[in-house]
XYZ file of C-alpha atoms in Angstrom:
327
model
C -3.342 27.287 -13.504
C -2.962 26.126 -9.894
C -0.099 23.635 -9.400
C -2.274 21.380 -7.225
C -4.798 20.947 -10.061
C -2.035 20.186 -12.578
C -0.557 17.599 -10.217
C -3.970 16.011 -9.672
C -4.372 15.598 -13.421
C -0.859 14.226 -13.856
C -1.460 11.755 -11.001
C -4.824 10.704 -12.525
C -6.715 11.872 -9.428
C -8.579 14.739 -11.132
C -12.234 15.029 -12.122
C -13.129 15.054 -15.845
C -13.805 18.817 -15.604
C -10.380 19.476 -14.054
C -8.753 17.353 -16.765
C -10.497 19.373 -19.505
C -9.511 22.634 -17.813
C -5.842 21.622 -17.669
C -5.933 20.303 -21.243
C -7.100 23.720 -22.501
C -4.392 25.473 -20.509
C -1.747 23.142 -21.960
C -2.631 24.586 -25.387
C -1.738 28.148 -24.297
C 1.764 29.671 -24.525
C 2.150 29.437 -20.761
C 1.022 25.818 -20.740
C 3.357 24.966 -23.592
C 6.354 26.388 -21.694
C 5.381 24.320 -18.663
C 5.031 21.163 -20.782
C 8.370 21.733 -22.438
C 10.156 21.732 -19.078
C 8.177 18.712 -17.872
C 8.853 16.834 -21.089
C 12.616 17.482 -20.841
C 12.626 16.234 -17.257
C 10.721 13.084 -18.238
C 13.199 12.325 -20.988
C 16.115 12.845 -18.595
C 14.612 10.399 -16.098
C 14.440 7.704 -18.757
C 17.878 6.446 -17.828
C 19.307 2.963 -18.161
C 17.996 1.883 -14.764
C 14.427 2.858 -15.569
C 14.558 1.370 -19.042
C 15.760 -1.941 -17.634
C 12.568 -2.113 -15.591
C 10.655 -2.462 -18.877
C 12.212 -5.905 -19.414
C 9.896 -8.739 -18.420
C 12.580 -11.424 -18.022
C 16.098 -12.000 -16.728
C 19.038 -11.047 -18.980
C 21.911 -13.590 -18.882
C 24.800 -11.137 -19.433
C 25.668 -7.463 -19.043
C 26.564 -7.118 -22.725
C 23.155 -8.428 -23.728
C 21.497 -6.103 -21.206
C 23.317 -3.140 -22.769
C 22.055 -4.119 -26.237
C 18.503 -4.430 -24.938
C 18.668 -0.992 -23.326
C 20.059 0.534 -26.538
C 17.185 -0.878 -28.585
C 14.484 -0.353 -25.987
C 14.970 3.392 -25.474
C 13.872 4.447 -28.990
C 11.180 1.768 -28.885
C 9.565 3.370 -25.815
C 9.505 6.853 -27.365
C 8.299 5.553 -30.763
C 5.458 3.617 -29.158
C 4.303 6.617 -27.142
C 4.126 8.960 -30.127
C 2.574 6.448 -32.544
C -0.151 5.639 -30.043
C -0.730 9.320 -29.368
C -1.040 10.097 -33.078
C -3.606 7.331 -33.515
C -5.993 8.468 -30.769
C -5.532 12.239 -30.874
C -6.446 13.163 -34.461
C -8.686 16.071 -33.288
C -5.640 17.578 -31.570
C -3.271 17.570 -34.553
C -2.877 21.348 -34.332
C -1.377 20.992 -30.871
C 2.339 20.471 -30.347
C 4.070 17.141 -29.888
C 4.757 17.906 -26.246
C 1.036 18.346 -25.570
C 0.243 15.061 -27.314
C 2.945 13.353 -25.265
C 1.740 14.655 -21.921
C -1.883 13.706 -22.636
C -0.793 10.161 -23.387
C 1.409 9.924 -20.310
C -1.107 11.440 -17.874
C -4.064 9.435 -19.067
C -6.341 12.457 -19.583
C -8.034 10.610 -22.456
C -7.555 7.122 -21.023
C -9.910 5.576 -18.479
C -7.971 4.892 -15.252
C -9.893 2.087 -13.582
C -9.707 1.286 -9.890
C -9.449 -2.252 -8.577
C -10.479 -3.506 -5.145
C -9.596 -6.619 -3.165
C -11.393 -7.732 0.009
C -9.982 -10.680 1.963
C -12.551 -12.842 3.808
C -12.070 -13.755 7.475
C -9.854 -16.796 7.884
C -8.060 -16.172 4.566
C -4.958 -14.392 3.250
C -4.222 -13.083 -0.228
C -1.264 -11.747 -2.220
C -1.690 -9.001 -4.821
C 0.969 -8.038 -7.382
C 0.479 -4.457 -8.552
C 1.211 -3.028 -12.000
C 4.669 -1.755 -10.971
C 5.762 -5.115 -9.516
C 4.997 -4.227 -5.886
C 3.798 -7.222 -3.866
C 1.193 -6.880 -1.104
C 0.288 -9.751 1.201
C -3.073 -9.042 2.830
C -4.272 -10.403 6.158
C -7.807 -11.581 6.933
C -10.532 -8.926 6.861
C -8.399 -6.453 4.863
C -9.444 -4.242 1.953
C -7.062 -2.834 -0.679
C -7.985 -0.295 -3.363
C -5.524 0.587 -6.135
C -5.473 1.969 -9.708
C -4.860 -0.531 -12.490
C -2.455 2.025 -13.954
C -0.398 4.317 -11.689
C 0.221 8.013 -12.426
C 3.630 9.181 -13.651
C 4.540 11.028 -10.442
C 3.290 8.725 -7.662
C 1.818 5.313 -6.905
C -1.098 5.581 -4.471
C -3.144 2.791 -2.856
C -5.653 2.705 0.014
C -5.569 0.049 2.746
C -8.001 -0.840 5.509
C -6.703 -3.754 7.555
C -3.241 -5.314 7.595
C -0.730 -5.818 4.825
C 2.930 -6.611 4.243
C 4.346 -4.478 1.418
C 7.379 -5.256 -0.721
C 7.532 -2.080 -2.802
C 9.266 -1.965 -6.197
C 12.020 0.663 -6.113
C 11.352 3.814 -8.154
C 13.176 6.870 -6.836
C 11.236 9.287 -9.068
C 7.777 7.907 -8.259
C 7.073 7.428 -4.525
C 4.650 4.779 -3.293
C 1.888 6.106 -0.997
C -0.360 4.022 1.258
C -3.464 5.920 2.369
C -4.726 4.814 5.807
C -7.893 6.887 6.114
C -6.147 10.266 6.042
C -2.793 9.101 7.412
C -0.218 8.165 4.771
C 2.910 6.041 4.524
C 5.384 7.300 1.899
C 8.143 5.071 0.447
C 10.229 4.676 -2.719
C 11.243 1.031 -2.327
C 11.184 -0.994 0.883
C 9.547 -3.754 2.932
C 7.204 -2.967 5.821
C 4.091 -4.126 7.663
C 0.972 -1.999 8.220
C -1.721 -2.790 10.805
C -4.657 -0.385 10.384
C -8.033 -2.009 10.969
C -10.970 0.379 11.360
C -12.000 -1.047 14.726
C -8.552 -0.310 16.194
C -7.737 3.124 17.592
C -4.072 2.744 16.657
C -2.173 2.358 13.405
C 0.947 0.228 13.656
C 3.737 0.480 11.050
C 6.848 -1.693 11.282
C 9.801 -1.325 8.908
C 11.885 -4.333 7.831
C 14.220 -2.686 5.310
C 14.588 0.603 3.422
C 12.960 3.750 4.784
C 9.424 5.077 5.155
C 7.695 8.203 6.428
C 4.395 8.306 8.257
C 2.540 11.524 7.387
C -0.321 12.407 9.739
C -3.439 14.484 9.084
C -1.586 17.657 10.093
C 1.118 16.902 7.504
C 3.662 16.129 10.229
C 6.184 13.474 9.174
C 7.677 10.652 11.234
C 10.617 8.903 9.495
C 11.345 5.254 10.304
C 14.552 3.242 10.029
C 14.818 -0.560 9.687
C 13.683 -2.448 12.794
C 11.665 0.492 14.050
C 7.964 0.636 14.798
C 5.557 3.603 14.660
C 2.403 3.555 16.785
C -0.058 6.281 15.769
C -3.230 6.990 17.741
C -6.096 8.098 15.463
C -7.960 9.840 18.294
C -5.133 11.820 19.901
C -2.894 12.117 16.781
C 0.059 11.104 18.957
C 2.812 9.052 17.351
C 5.565 7.138 19.135
C 8.531 5.490 17.417
C 10.599 2.765 19.024
C 13.139 0.079 18.182
C 12.065 -3.567 17.908
C 14.040 -6.733 18.628
C 12.516 -8.818 15.836
C 10.474 -7.855 12.775
C 9.031 -11.379 12.681
C 6.970 -10.693 15.785
C 5.012 -8.008 13.936
C 4.516 -9.985 10.730
C 3.921 -13.393 12.327
C 0.429 -13.458 10.803
C 2.017 -14.166 7.409
C 2.836 -17.656 8.709
C -0.485 -18.034 10.535
C 1.260 -17.380 13.861
C 0.107 -15.203 16.750
C 2.341 -12.993 18.898
C 0.946 -10.899 21.735
C 2.799 -9.066 24.496
C 0.719 -7.669 27.347
C -2.203 -7.394 24.950
C -5.816 -6.907 26.163
C -8.113 -9.880 25.652
C -10.357 -7.646 23.515
C -7.573 -7.224 20.950
C -6.673 -10.928 21.027
C -10.280 -11.945 20.347
C -10.600 -9.430 17.472
C -7.467 -10.846 15.864
C -8.657 -14.432 16.248
C -12.069 -13.587 14.789
C -10.401 -12.218 11.656
C -7.635 -14.768 11.317
C -9.586 -17.927 12.176
C -13.134 -16.903 11.164
C -14.648 -17.575 14.592
C -16.771 -15.440 16.928
C -16.836 -14.846 20.685
C -19.643 -13.898 23.082
C -18.380 -12.129 26.219
C -21.048 -11.582 28.864
C -18.693 -10.010 31.422
C -17.062 -7.042 29.654
C -14.517 -6.597 32.453
C -12.704 -9.689 31.135
C -11.783 -7.823 27.947
C -9.293 -5.625 29.825
C -7.181 -8.583 31.025
C -3.768 -8.587 29.350
C -1.864 -11.613 28.080
C 1.500 -12.461 26.562
C 1.414 -15.449 24.253
C 3.251 -16.665 21.158
C 2.021 -19.642 19.176
C 2.224 -21.105 15.680
C -0.694 -23.477 16.262
C -3.342 -23.332 13.555
C -6.188 -25.032 15.401
C -8.474 -22.585 17.239
C -9.218 -25.023 20.044
C -5.503 -25.561 20.750
C -4.866 -21.812 20.985
C -7.793 -21.278 23.344
C -6.571 -24.165 25.504
C -3.198 -22.387 25.810
C -4.958 -19.189 26.906
C -6.898 -21.133 29.537
C -3.650 -22.591 30.946
C -2.202 -19.155 31.696
C -5.381 -17.483 32.983
C -8.777 -17.935 34.587
C -10.497 -17.287 31.267
C -12.628 -20.149 29.923
C -13.912 -20.754 26.396
C -16.971 -22.896 25.676
C -18.049 -23.847 22.162
C -21.780 -23.012 22.026
C -22.444 -23.058 18.284
C -20.649 -23.585 15.012
C -17.390 -21.545 15.323
C -18.833 -19.535 18.225
C -17.363 -19.493 21.743
C -18.743 -18.190 25.028
C -16.098 -16.451 27.145
C -16.319 -16.586 30.928
C -14.179 -16.639 34.059
C -13.603 -19.553 36.416
C -14.340 -18.278 39.904
C-alpha cells in the first residue's frame, strides 16, 4: 500500500474507492502491523497537554486541572471504542486497532466541507473546529472541513484573512492558496491572496510559518517578516517590516498604501467599501500613491487622494465613480 494513499485516507482527503482499498489492506497482516505502530504513537501523543484541550471551560486551580486530566484520559478512550463497537458490527472479526483507526480517520463517517463567502463591504470571523480563529476581509472565500483529519488541519483561502491558529504541535495547520501553501502549528499571521492579484502577501505577527511553493520549495518566516510571492514568476522575497499593523489595518477598516499603483488602491476600495470605479484613461492606473487613513467614508478618502494628486473622482451613479485627471 502506497504511503501517500494511506496518508490521504488518514487526512480524510481520499476518494471512497481509496478508503475501501486501504480498509481492506488494514485487515491484512501487513496492515495490522502498520496499525499497531500508528495506534501506539497515537496513544503516546495523548499527553496531558492534548487532553487539556478537550476541556471546554477554564479550570480555577492546578489541582482541579490534574483531577480533570486523570478522569478525562480513560473517558476519551472509552468513548472511542464504545462508539466504534456500535457502528462497526459487520467488522467484529477485525482487531481493536482496526476498529480504532477507522473511527479516528473517518473512513465510515461523512466529512462535510463548509464554505464562507464574505460580500464586498463586509468582514466576517470564523471559529474553526479546533479553536482557530479566522477574520476574513471583504470579497474573501474560505473552505474548510467541519472535522479535521488526525494528522493535519487544511483549509483553502481565496482573498485576505488574519489567522490566529490554535497550537497543536502534532497536527500542522495548512492554508492552501491555489497551489501555494502556508504551514504552521500555532501562530498569528495575515494572508493577502486575491485571485486578481499577481502576488501573494504573507505577514507574520508571532510564531513561525513556512510558505511552500508549487515546486515544494520552502520559505520560513520569523515574526515581523513579510513574504511576497509572485504567482507568475514563482519568485519569493522575504523582508523585515517595521509594523505588523500596517499589513492588517483592514481589520480596523483602515487603509495603508506605500507607493501603491492606483489600480491596486481602487481594487481594495471596491472590495472594502462596495463601490465601483470607471477609468477611461488606463494610464492613470499606473500612478503610485502613499496614503494612510482610518476614515470610513468613501467620499472622505477620495477627497484625500485628490489633495495629493491630479486624480479626480466624480460620483456618476449609486456607489459608482468616474476617475479622470485634472489637466
